[in-house]
Amino acid sequence: MSLPMTDPLTLAGLLCSRLCHDLVGPVGAVVNGVELLADADEDDDELRDQSIALIGESAAELSARLRFFRLAFGAVHDDGAITVDELAGLVAPVMQGRRIALAIEGGRDGVPRARARLAALMALAAADCLPRGGRMVLVFEGDLPRIRVSGDRFALPASHAAALADAGAEPEARTAPLALVLHLAAPLGRRLVAAADEAGVDFRLV
């Protein structure tokens, strides 16, 4: 089952839109910090310190997001593996920016890069279920990722549910990571499903 988007150019455009949407915040914050620094009087040490701190924090957030998106949206050129700690180092900072605590179970012998990419994309989609933050548990069952999220007012967005159900939902940037998961999972004979219960939302490949 797949999203109603079969044109690779459409999917590429939606992924670019999602990428720009998620990067514009920290980029804008860096610009604001530079403008504040430029406007600060030479003797206004407090404002200068605040500006430098804003630039530093925003640049760090931007760097974390770029590293994450390189894994999630970038090409996988080899069949090598990355460690769980490396994967956590890429995913956790982005989730932390959305007030989501990440835990990873399994995969201690290393995670194939292609599976790590699936995990990153699934994490991006699953985070949309936690508008107020919460907890995300990434579990590797064999080498396939499964994600469970829980938190205050968690919910599976209607756009995500419709996309996964192939209910004729219009393609949009928000669901582009789901579309890419479906495209990548199809050659494996798998599809992505999401189910919500009273405790949280579960994303898995079946």
mmCIF file of C-alpha atoms in Angstrom:
data_model
loop_
_atom_site.group_PDB
_atom_site.id
_atom_site.type_symbol
_atom_site.label_atom_id
_atom_site.label_comp_id
_atom_site.label_asym_id
_atom_site.label_seq_id
_atom_site.Cartn_x
_atom_site.Cartn_y
_atom_site.Cartn_z
ATOM 1 C CA MET A 1 0.000 0.000 0.000
ATOM 2 C CA SER A 2 1.440 3.353 -0.937
ATOM 3 C CA LEU A 3 0.737 7.009 -0.756
ATOM 4 C CA PRO A 4 -0.994 8.502 -3.812
ATOM 5 C CA MET A 5 2.261 9.854 -5.187
ATOM 6 C CA THR A 6 4.040 7.798 -7.796
ATOM 7 C CA ASP A 7 5.964 10.556 -9.560
ATOM 8 C CA PRO A 8 9.531 10.631 -8.177
ATOM 9 C CA LEU A 9 9.778 14.340 -8.984
ATOM 10 C CA THR A 10 6.697 15.027 -6.876
ATOM 11 C CA LEU A 11 8.170 13.126 -3.961
ATOM 12 C CA ALA A 12 11.526 14.889 -4.362
ATOM 13 C CA GLY A 13 9.789 18.264 -4.365
ATOM 14 C CA LEU A 14 7.816 17.425 -1.230
ATOM 15 C CA LEU A 15 10.937 16.230 0.563
ATOM 16 C CA CYS A 16 12.702 19.482 -0.365
ATOM 17 C CA SER A 17 9.736 21.447 0.962
ATOM 18 C CA ARG A 18 9.821 19.520 4.236
ATOM 19 C CA LEU A 19 13.571 20.027 4.500
ATOM 20 C CA CYS A 20 13.263 23.783 3.981
ATOM 21 C CA HIS A 21 10.366 23.988 6.444
ATOM 22 C CA ASP A 22 12.375 22.279 9.179
ATOM 23 C CA LEU A 23 15.529 24.327 8.547
ATOM 24 C CA VAL A 24 14.017 27.795 8.233
ATOM 25 C CA GLY A 25 13.553 28.149 12.011
ATOM 26 C CA PRO A 26 17.192 27.810 13.111
ATOM 27 C CA VAL A 27 18.424 29.686 10.035
ATOM 28 C CA GLY A 28 16.103 32.565 10.883
ATOM 29 C CA ALA A 29 17.317 32.524 14.482
ATOM 30 C CA VAL A 30 20.938 32.812 13.318
ATOM 31 C CA VAL A 31 19.972 35.781 11.141
ATOM 32 C CA ASN A 32 18.168 37.410 14.072
ATOM 33 C CA GLY A 33 21.213 36.930 16.274
ATOM 34 C CA VAL A 34 23.491 38.518 13.690
ATOM 35 C CA GLU A 35 21.128 41.479 13.324
ATOM 36 C CA LEU A 36 20.979 41.962 17.098
ATOM 37 C CA LEU A 37 24.750 41.816 17.293
ATOM 38 C CA ALA A 38 25.093 44.375 14.504
ATOM 39 C CA ASP A 39 22.657 46.743 16.240
ATOM 40 C CA ALA A 40 24.199 46.393 19.707
ATOM 41 C CA ASP A 41 26.140 49.342 21.086
ATOM 42 C CA GLU A 42 29.808 48.688 21.699
ATOM 43 C CA ASP A 43 29.323 49.108 25.442
ATOM 44 C CA ASP A 44 26.171 46.948 25.630
ATOM 45 C CA ASP A 45 27.886 43.766 26.748
ATOM 46 C CA GLU A 46 24.651 42.114 27.849
ATOM 47 C CA LEU A 47 22.991 42.409 24.442
ATOM 48 C CA ARG A 48 26.168 41.309 22.686
ATOM 49 C CA ASP A 49 26.420 38.244 24.918
ATOM 50 C CA GLN A 50 22.759 37.406 24.311
ATOM 51 C CA SER A 51 23.239 37.771 20.559
ATOM 52 C CA ILE A 52 26.303 35.538 20.524
ATOM 53 C CA ALA A 53 24.494 32.940 22.635
ATOM 54 C CA LEU A 54 21.511 32.984 20.263
ATOM 55 C CA ILE A 55 23.782 32.547 17.251
ATOM 56 C CA GLY A 56 25.663 29.694 18.906
ATOM 57 C CA GLU A 57 22.561 27.809 20.028
ATOM 58 C CA SER A 58 20.827 28.250 16.678
ATOM 59 C CA ALA A 59 23.911 27.201 14.721
ATOM 60 C CA ALA A 60 24.199 24.061 16.855
ATOM 61 C CA GLU A 61 20.535 23.247 16.227
ATOM 62 C CA LEU A 62 20.981 23.830 12.502
ATOM 63 C CA SER A 63 24.028 21.558 12.427
ATOM 64 C CA ALA A 64 22.132 18.811 14.268
ATOM 65 C CA ARG A 65 19.222 19.001 11.858
ATOM 66 C CA LEU A 66 21.479 18.925 8.801
ATOM 67 C CA ARG A 67 23.284 15.832 10.086
ATOM 68 C CA PHE A 68 19.936 14.161 10.772
ATOM 69 C CA PHE A 69 18.516 15.041 7.357
ATOM 70 C CA ARG A 70 21.655 13.744 5.670
ATOM 71 C CA LEU A 71 20.816 10.345 7.170
ATOM 72 C CA ALA A 72 17.058 10.543 6.591
ATOM 73 C CA PHE A 73 16.943 12.047 3.102
ATOM 74 C CA GLY A 74 20.412 11.283 1.752
ATOM 75 C CA ALA A 75 21.456 8.373 -0.437
ATOM 76 C CA VAL A 76 22.868 5.205 1.113
ATOM 77 C CA HIS A 77 25.971 4.260 -0.871
ATOM 78 C CA ASP A 78 27.094 1.191 1.041
ATOM 79 C CA ASP A 79 25.809 -1.677 3.133
ATOM 80 C CA GLY A 80 27.871 -0.715 6.160
ATOM 81 C CA ALA A 81 26.464 -0.345 9.639
ATOM 82 C CA ILE A 82 26.445 2.404 12.231
ATOM 83 C CA THR A 83 26.389 1.908 15.969
ATOM 84 C CA VAL A 84 23.369 2.569 18.130
ATOM 85 C CA ASP A 85 25.289 5.379 19.807
ATOM 86 C CA GLU A 86 25.960 6.995 16.422
ATOM 87 C CA LEU A 87 22.291 6.697 15.510
ATOM 88 C CA ALA A 88 21.243 8.171 18.845
ATOM 89 C CA GLY A 89 23.687 11.022 18.295
ATOM 90 C CA LEU A 90 21.917 11.885 15.045
ATOM 91 C CA VAL A 91 18.300 11.417 16.116
ATOM 92 C CA ALA A 92 18.238 12.461 19.785
ATOM 93 C CA PRO A 93 19.250 16.136 19.324
ATOM 94 C CA VAL A 94 16.490 16.684 16.754
ATOM 95 C CA MET A 95 13.926 15.015 18.996
ATOM 96 C CA GLN A 96 15.168 17.005 21.982
ATOM 97 C CA GLY A 97 14.407 20.178 20.044
ATOM 98 C CA ARG A 98 10.800 18.984 19.953
ATOM 99 C CA ARG A 99 10.828 18.109 23.681
ATOM 100 C CA ILE A 100 10.896 14.385 22.953
ATOM 101 C CA ALA A 101 13.150 12.045 24.949
ATOM 102 C CA LEU A 102 14.596 9.217 22.843
ATOM 103 C CA ALA A 103 15.465 5.697 23.974
ATOM 104 C CA ILE A 104 16.838 2.961 21.708
ATOM 105 C CA GLU A 105 16.514 -0.761 22.354
ATOM 106 C CA GLY A 106 18.265 -3.502 20.387
ATOM 107 C CA GLY A 107 20.665 -3.093 17.502
ATOM 108 C CA ARG A 108 23.705 -3.440 19.744
ATOM 109 C CA ASP A 109 25.637 -5.252 17.030
ATOM 110 C CA GLY A 110 25.221 -2.289 14.706
ATOM 111 C CA VAL A 111 22.436 -1.059 12.459
ATOM 112 C CA PRO A 112 22.685 -1.284 8.643
ATOM 113 C CA ARG A 113 22.684 2.216 7.189
ATOM 114 C CA ALA A 114 19.594 1.493 5.101
ATOM 115 C CA ARG A 115 17.702 0.459 8.248
ATOM 116 C CA ALA A 116 19.046 3.463 10.149
ATOM 117 C CA ARG A 117 17.646 5.649 7.393
ATOM 118 C CA LEU A 118 14.235 4.002 7.776
ATOM 119 C CA ALA A 119 14.433 4.563 11.529
ATOM 120 C CA ALA A 120 15.219 8.266 11.077
ATOM 121 C CA LEU A 121 12.312 8.758 8.675
ATOM 122 C CA MET A 122 9.929 6.885 10.961
ATOM 123 C CA ALA A 123 11.113 8.989 13.908
ATOM 124 C CA LEU A 124 10.421 12.166 11.947
ATOM 125 C CA ALA A 125 6.870 11.021 11.211
ATOM 126 C CA ALA A 126 6.274 9.685 14.723
ATOM 127 C CA ALA A 127 7.369 12.987 16.278
ATOM 128 C CA ASP A 128 4.371 14.638 14.627
ATOM 129 C CA CYS A 129 2.196 12.623 17.036
ATOM 130 C CA LEU A 130 3.643 14.520 20.016
ATOM 131 C CA PRO A 131 2.763 18.220 19.668
ATOM 132 C CA ARG A 132 3.612 18.795 23.341
ATOM 133 C CA GLY A 133 6.613 16.522 23.510
ATOM 134 C CA GLY A 134 6.885 13.172 25.222
ATOM 135 C CA ARG A 135 8.839 9.939 24.921
ATOM 136 C CA MET A 136 9.977 7.965 21.883
ATOM 137 C CA VAL A 137 11.242 4.395 22.066
ATOM 138 C CA LEU A 138 13.026 3.083 18.972
ATOM 139 C CA VAL A 139 13.263 -0.704 18.973
ATOM 140 C CA PHE A 140 15.121 -2.851 16.466
ATOM 141 C CA GLU A 141 13.365 -6.169 15.979
ATOM 142 C CA GLY A 142 16.016 -8.024 14.032
ATOM 143 C CA ASP A 143 17.239 -5.177 11.859
ATOM 144 C CA LEU A 144 13.814 -3.600 11.306
ATOM 145 C CA PRO A 145 12.950 -0.461 13.274
ATOM 146 C CA ARG A 146 9.779 -0.047 15.299
ATOM 147 C CA ILE A 147 8.825 3.160 17.096
ATOM 148 C CA ARG A 148 6.511 3.762 20.027
ATOM 149 C CA VAL A 149 5.637 7.304 21.123
ATOM 150 C CA SER A 150 3.697 8.506 24.143
ATOM 151 C CA GLY A 151 3.101 11.818 25.821
ATOM 152 C CA ASP A 152 0.636 14.537 26.730
ATOM 153 C CA ARG A 153 -2.163 14.786 24.159
ATOM 154 C CA PHE A 154 -0.497 12.393 21.722
ATOM 155 C CA ALA A 155 -2.441 11.685 18.540
ATOM 156 C CA LEU A 156 -1.882 10.187 15.113
ATOM 157 C CA PRO A 157 -2.449 13.131 12.742
ATOM 158 C CA ALA A 158 -5.335 12.634 10.334
ATOM 159 C CA SER A 159 -2.988 13.370 7.428
ATOM 160 C CA HIS A 160 -0.682 10.543 8.510
ATOM 161 C CA ALA A 161 -3.517 8.076 9.051
ATOM 162 C CA ALA A 162 -5.009 8.877 5.652
ATOM 163 C CA ALA A 163 -1.635 8.610 3.937
ATOM 164 C CA LEU A 164 -0.895 5.204 5.430
ATOM 165 C CA ALA A 165 -4.398 3.984 4.628
ATOM 166 C CA ASP A 166 -4.022 5.183 1.018
ATOM 167 C CA ALA A 167 -7.307 6.997 1.415
ATOM 168 C CA GLY A 168 -6.702 9.323 -1.506
ATOM 169 C CA ALA A 169 -5.059 11.973 0.643
ATOM 170 C CA GLU A 170 -3.416 14.776 -1.288
ATOM 171 C CA PRO A 171 0.392 14.601 -1.125
ATOM 172 C CA GLU A 172 1.896 17.199 1.208
ATOM 173 C CA ALA A 173 5.275 18.047 2.658
ATOM 174 C CA ARG A 174 4.257 16.961 6.145
ATOM 175 C CA THR A 175 3.664 13.367 5.044
ATOM 176 C CA ALA A 176 6.643 13.192 2.678
ATOM 177 C CA PRO A 177 8.757 11.173 5.172
ATOM 178 C CA LEU A 178 5.980 8.576 5.280
ATOM 179 C CA ALA A 179 5.967 8.416 1.498
ATOM 180 C CA LEU A 180 9.704 7.816 1.421
ATOM 181 C CA VAL A 181 9.418 5.052 4.035
ATOM 182 C CA LEU A 182 6.777 3.350 1.914
ATOM 183 C CA HIS A 183 8.942 3.623 -1.204
ATOM 184 C CA LEU A 184 11.988 2.233 0.609
ATOM 185 C CA ALA A 185 10.059 -0.545 2.354
ATOM 186 C CA ALA A 186 8.318 -1.828 -0.776
ATOM 187 C CA PRO A 187 11.392 -3.651 -2.187
ATOM 188 C CA LEU A 188 11.703 -5.376 1.205
ATOM 189 C CA GLY A 189 8.162 -6.676 0.904
ATOM 190 C CA ARG A 190 7.141 -4.473 3.832
ATOM 191 C CA ARG A 191 4.757 -1.619 4.440
ATOM 192 C CA LEU A 192 4.486 0.907 7.242
ATOM 193 C CA VAL A 193 1.511 0.812 9.591
ATOM 194 C CA ALA A 194 0.625 3.023 12.546
ATOM 195 C CA ALA A 195 -1.802 2.217 15.337
ATOM 196 C CA ALA A 196 -2.885 4.319 18.303
ATOM 197 C CA ASP A 197 -4.187 3.034 21.631
ATOM 198 C CA GLU A 198 -4.805 4.573 25.037
ATOM 199 C CA ALA A 199 -1.080 4.652 25.821
ATOM 200 C CA GLY A 200 0.525 5.923 22.626
ATOM 201 C CA VAL A 201 1.131 5.423 18.918
ATOM 202 C CA ASP A 202 3.079 2.543 17.398
ATOM 203 C CA PHE A 203 4.837 2.663 13.999
ATOM 204 C CA ARG A 204 6.105 -0.602 12.530
ATOM 205 C CA LEU A 205 6.954 -2.324 9.290
ATOM 206 C CA VAL A 206 4.898 -5.425 8.503
#
